Amino acid sequence: MNDDVNKREQISALVDGALQGDGWAQAVQSASDEEGQATWQMYHLIGDVLRSPDLAPPCDTALLQRLRGQIAQEPRPPSVVPAPPAVLWPVPGGAGDASRAPEAANAAVFRWKMAAGVASLAAVVAV
């Protein structure tokens, strides 16, 4: 299967005019069999349709109407309401108690205070 994909990529590059030398010769060889010819014609048809929408076959309007009807009947997801921004520190005059800061999660653990003090002392000594 990987070889088929590689052959299609080579033929696509050949149609686009992006190959030279050995790559061009390999792409021409890939396009020489029946599957390669079909791929060559398909890529040219795709290119023609992309350049001229008049060449595209008309779509099935009944299918399009059924699809639109089914999409309209699909349940819609609930509206996403953004959460209010988190207040990290109460602001005076704002919501919450402005007289005290929130307590840190590790405030009750003494070893964290000791580690912070040792780290600060090490930084001062290093400078």
PDB file of C-alpha atoms in Angstrom:
ATOM      1  CA  MET A   1       0.000   0.000   0.000  1.00  0.00           C
ATOM      2  CA  ASN A   2       2.840   2.386   0.822  1.00  0.00           C
ATOM      3  CA  ASP A   3       4.207   1.768  -2.690  1.00  0.00           C
ATOM      4  CA  ASP A   4       0.808   2.741  -4.180  1.00  0.00           C
ATOM      5  CA  VAL A   5       0.786   5.982  -2.206  1.00  0.00           C
ATOM      6  CA  ASN A   6       4.342   6.724  -3.324  1.00  0.00           C
ATOM      7  CA  LYS A   7       3.374   6.101  -6.972  1.00  0.00           C
ATOM      8  CA  ARG A   8       0.371   8.451  -6.647  1.00  0.00           C
ATOM      9  CA  GLU A   9       2.581  11.130  -5.090  1.00  0.00           C
ATOM     10  CA  GLN A  10       5.069  10.774  -7.948  1.00  0.00           C
ATOM     11  CA  ILE A  11       2.289  11.063 -10.532  1.00  0.00           C
ATOM     12  CA  SER A  12       0.869  14.092  -8.720  1.00  0.00           C
ATOM     13  CA  ALA A  13       4.280  15.767  -8.789  1.00  0.00           C
ATOM     14  CA  LEU A  14       4.580  14.868 -12.487  1.00  0.00           C
ATOM     15  CA  VAL A  15       1.206  16.504 -13.217  1.00  0.00           C
ATOM     16  CA  ASP A  16       2.319  19.594 -11.297  1.00  0.00           C
ATOM     17  CA  GLY A  17       5.569  19.747 -13.286  1.00  0.00           C
ATOM     18  CA  ALA A  18       7.680  19.465 -10.141  1.00  0.00           C
ATOM     19  CA  LEU A  19       9.938  16.585 -11.202  1.00  0.00           C
ATOM     20  CA  GLN A  20      13.225  16.466 -13.059  1.00  0.00           C
ATOM     21  CA  GLY A  21      15.822  13.834 -13.871  1.00  0.00           C
ATOM     22  CA  ASP A  22      15.463  10.445 -12.182  1.00  0.00           C
ATOM     23  CA  GLY A  23      12.308  11.455 -10.325  1.00  0.00           C
ATOM     24  CA  TRP A  24      10.666  12.379 -13.630  1.00  0.00           C
ATOM     25  CA  ALA A  25      11.687   9.051 -15.186  1.00  0.00           C
ATOM     26  CA  GLN A  26      10.313   7.089 -12.196  1.00  0.00           C
ATOM     27  CA  ALA A  27       7.013   8.993 -12.322  1.00  0.00           C
ATOM     28  CA  VAL A  28       6.636   8.358 -16.055  1.00  0.00           C
ATOM     29  CA  GLN A  29       7.299   4.664 -15.404  1.00  0.00           C
ATOM     30  CA  SER A  30       4.669   4.679 -12.614  1.00  0.00           C
ATOM     31  CA  ALA A  31       2.156   6.341 -14.954  1.00  0.00           C
ATOM     32  CA  SER A  32       2.702   3.777 -17.705  1.00  0.00           C
ATOM     33  CA  ASP A  33       0.490   1.009 -16.276  1.00  0.00           C
ATOM     34  CA  GLU A  34      -3.321   0.975 -16.193  1.00  0.00           C
ATOM     35  CA  GLU A  35      -3.584   2.203 -12.598  1.00  0.00           C
ATOM     36  CA  GLY A  36      -1.057   4.959 -13.301  1.00  0.00           C
ATOM     37  CA  GLN A  37      -3.043   6.109 -16.336  1.00  0.00           C
ATOM     38  CA  ALA A  38      -6.231   6.273 -14.236  1.00  0.00           C
ATOM     39  CA  THR A  39      -4.397   8.269 -11.570  1.00  0.00           C
ATOM     40  CA  TRP A  40      -2.960  10.595 -14.237  1.00  0.00           C
ATOM     41  CA  GLN A  41      -6.430  11.235 -15.671  1.00  0.00           C
ATOM     42  CA  MET A  42      -7.934  11.740 -12.198  1.00  0.00           C
ATOM     43  CA  TYR A  43      -5.309  14.331 -11.233  1.00  0.00           C
ATOM     44  CA  HIS A  44      -5.879  16.199 -14.505  1.00  0.00           C
ATOM     45  CA  LEU A  45      -9.648  16.134 -13.914  1.00  0.00           C
ATOM     46  CA  ILE A  46      -9.165  17.442 -10.374  1.00  0.00           C
ATOM     47  CA  GLY A  47      -6.946  20.234 -11.671  1.00  0.00           C
ATOM     48  CA  ASP A  48      -9.480  21.152 -14.366  1.00  0.00           C
ATOM     49  CA  VAL A  49     -12.333  21.264 -11.849  1.00  0.00           C
ATOM     50  CA  LEU A  50     -10.299  23.390  -9.454  1.00  0.00           C
ATOM     51  CA  ARG A  51      -9.554  25.855 -12.227  1.00  0.00           C
ATOM     52  CA  SER A  52     -13.104  25.909 -13.632  1.00  0.00           C
ATOM     53  CA  PRO A  53     -16.144  25.226 -11.406  1.00  0.00           C
ATOM     54  CA  ASP A  54     -18.276  24.872 -14.579  1.00  0.00           C
ATOM     55  CA  LEU A  55     -16.624  21.496 -15.179  1.00  0.00           C
ATOM     56  CA  ALA A  56     -17.755  20.086 -11.819  1.00  0.00           C
ATOM     57  CA  PRO A  57     -20.843  17.891 -12.066  1.00  0.00           C
ATOM     58  CA  PRO A  58     -23.926  19.326 -10.343  1.00  0.00           C
ATOM     59  CA  CYS A  59     -24.536  18.047  -6.843  1.00  0.00           C
ATOM     60  CA  ASP A  60     -27.615  16.065  -5.825  1.00  0.00           C
ATOM     61  CA  THR A  61     -29.890  18.729  -4.343  1.00  0.00           C
ATOM     62  CA  ALA A  62     -32.152  16.144  -2.679  1.00  0.00           C
ATOM     63  CA  LEU A  63     -29.171  14.731  -0.812  1.00  0.00           C
ATOM     64  CA  LEU A  64     -28.077  18.219   0.163  1.00  0.00           C
ATOM     65  CA  GLN A  65     -31.553  19.068   1.487  1.00  0.00           C
ATOM     66  CA  ARG A  66     -31.700  15.820   3.540  1.00  0.00           C
ATOM     67  CA  LEU A  67     -28.262  16.530   4.968  1.00  0.00           C
ATOM     68  CA  ARG A  68     -29.248  20.065   5.939  1.00  0.00           C
ATOM     69  CA  GLY A  69     -32.420  18.729   7.581  1.00  0.00           C
ATOM     70  CA  GLN A  70     -30.466  16.164   9.604  1.00  0.00           C
ATOM     71  CA  ILE A  71     -27.943  18.777  10.705  1.00  0.00           C
ATOM     72  CA  ALA A  72     -30.789  21.070  11.804  1.00  0.00           C
ATOM     73  CA  GLN A  73     -32.224  18.246  13.961  1.00  0.00           C
ATOM     74  CA  GLU A  74     -28.922  17.514  15.693  1.00  0.00           C
ATOM     75  CA  PRO A  75     -28.868  18.589  19.343  1.00  0.00           C
ATOM     76  CA  ARG A  76     -26.806  21.686  19.816  1.00  0.00           C
ATOM     77  CA  PRO A  77     -24.105  21.679  22.468  1.00  0.00           C
ATOM     78  CA  PRO A  78     -24.814  23.918  25.442  1.00  0.00           C
ATOM     79  CA  SER A  79     -23.334  27.353  25.226  1.00  0.00           C
ATOM     80  CA  VAL A  80     -19.953  27.547  26.792  1.00  0.00           C
ATOM     81  CA  VAL A  81     -19.981  30.154  29.504  1.00  0.00           C
ATOM     82  CA  PRO A  82     -16.493  31.228  30.503  1.00  0.00           C
ATOM     83  CA  ALA A  83     -15.762  30.889  34.180  1.00  0.00           C
ATOM     84  CA  PRO A  84     -15.193  34.106  36.050  1.00  0.00           C
ATOM     85  CA  PRO A  85     -11.515  34.884  36.545  1.00  0.00           C
ATOM     86  CA  ALA A  86     -10.050  33.485  39.716  1.00  0.00           C
ATOM     87  CA  VAL A  87      -9.249  36.026  42.389  1.00  0.00           C
ATOM     88  CA  LEU A  88      -5.775  35.231  43.636  1.00  0.00           C
ATOM     89  CA  TRP A  89      -5.708  37.999  46.203  1.00  0.00           C
ATOM     90  CA  PRO A  90      -8.757  39.854  47.448  1.00  0.00           C
ATOM     91  CA  VAL A  91      -8.782  43.446  46.284  1.00  0.00           C
ATOM     92  CA  PRO A  92      -9.830  46.172  48.746  1.00  0.00           C
ATOM     93  CA  GLY A  93     -13.392  47.140  47.977  1.00  0.00           C
ATOM     94  CA  GLY A  94     -13.865  43.951  45.950  1.00  0.00           C
ATOM     95  CA  ALA A  95     -15.413  40.633  46.742  1.00  0.00           C
ATOM     96  CA  GLY A  96     -13.966  38.663  49.643  1.00  0.00           C
ATOM     97  CA  ASP A  97     -12.141  39.598  52.789  1.00  0.00           C
ATOM     98  CA  ALA A  98      -9.458  42.147  51.925  1.00  0.00           C
ATOM     99  CA  SER A  99      -7.964  42.149  55.400  1.00  0.00           C
ATOM    100  CA  ARG A 100      -6.054  38.878  55.037  1.00  0.00           C
ATOM    101  CA  ALA A 101      -4.292  37.104  52.229  1.00  0.00           C
ATOM    102  CA  PRO A 102      -5.270  33.558  51.325  1.00  0.00           C
ATOM    103  CA  GLU A 103      -3.189  30.960  53.094  1.00  0.00           C
ATOM    104  CA  ALA A 104      -0.642  29.086  51.002  1.00  0.00           C
ATOM    105  CA  ALA A 105      -1.105  25.348  50.588  1.00  0.00           C
ATOM    106  CA  ASN A 106       2.241  24.596  52.250  1.00  0.00           C
ATOM    107  CA  ALA A 107       2.097  27.309  54.940  1.00  0.00           C
ATOM    108  CA  ALA A 108       1.593  24.832  57.779  1.00  0.00           C
ATOM    109  CA  VAL A 109       4.633  22.743  56.827  1.00  0.00           C
ATOM    110  CA  PHE A 110       7.798  24.046  58.527  1.00  0.00           C
ATOM    111  CA  ARG A 111      10.256  22.179  56.288  1.00  0.00           C
ATOM    112  CA  TRP A 112       9.190  24.282  53.279  1.00  0.00           C
ATOM    113  CA  LYS A 113       9.940  27.455  55.186  1.00  0.00           C
ATOM    114  CA  MET A 114      13.321  26.041  56.176  1.00  0.00           C
ATOM    115  CA  ALA A 115      14.068  24.993  52.578  1.00  0.00           C
ATOM    116  CA  ALA A 116      13.139  28.460  51.311  1.00  0.00           C
ATOM    117  CA  GLY A 117      15.404  30.077  53.896  1.00  0.00           C
ATOM    118  CA  VAL A 118      18.363  27.810  53.043  1.00  0.00           C
ATOM    119  CA  ALA A 119      17.844  28.460  49.313  1.00  0.00           C
ATOM    120  CA  SER A 120      17.761  32.227  49.906  1.00  0.00           C
ATOM    121  CA  LEU A 121      20.939  32.059  52.035  1.00  0.00           C
ATOM    122  CA  ALA A 122      22.700  29.956  49.357  1.00  0.00           C
ATOM    123  CA  ALA A 123      21.736  32.495  46.697  1.00  0.00           C
ATOM    124  CA  VAL A 124      23.126  35.393  48.764  1.00  0.00           C
ATOM    125  CA  VAL A 125      26.378  33.519  49.445  1.00  0.00           C
ATOM    126  CA  ALA A 126      26.734  32.614  45.757  1.00  0.00           C
ATOM    127  CA  VAL A 127      26.421  36.254  44.719  1.00  0.00           C
TER     128      VAL A 127
END
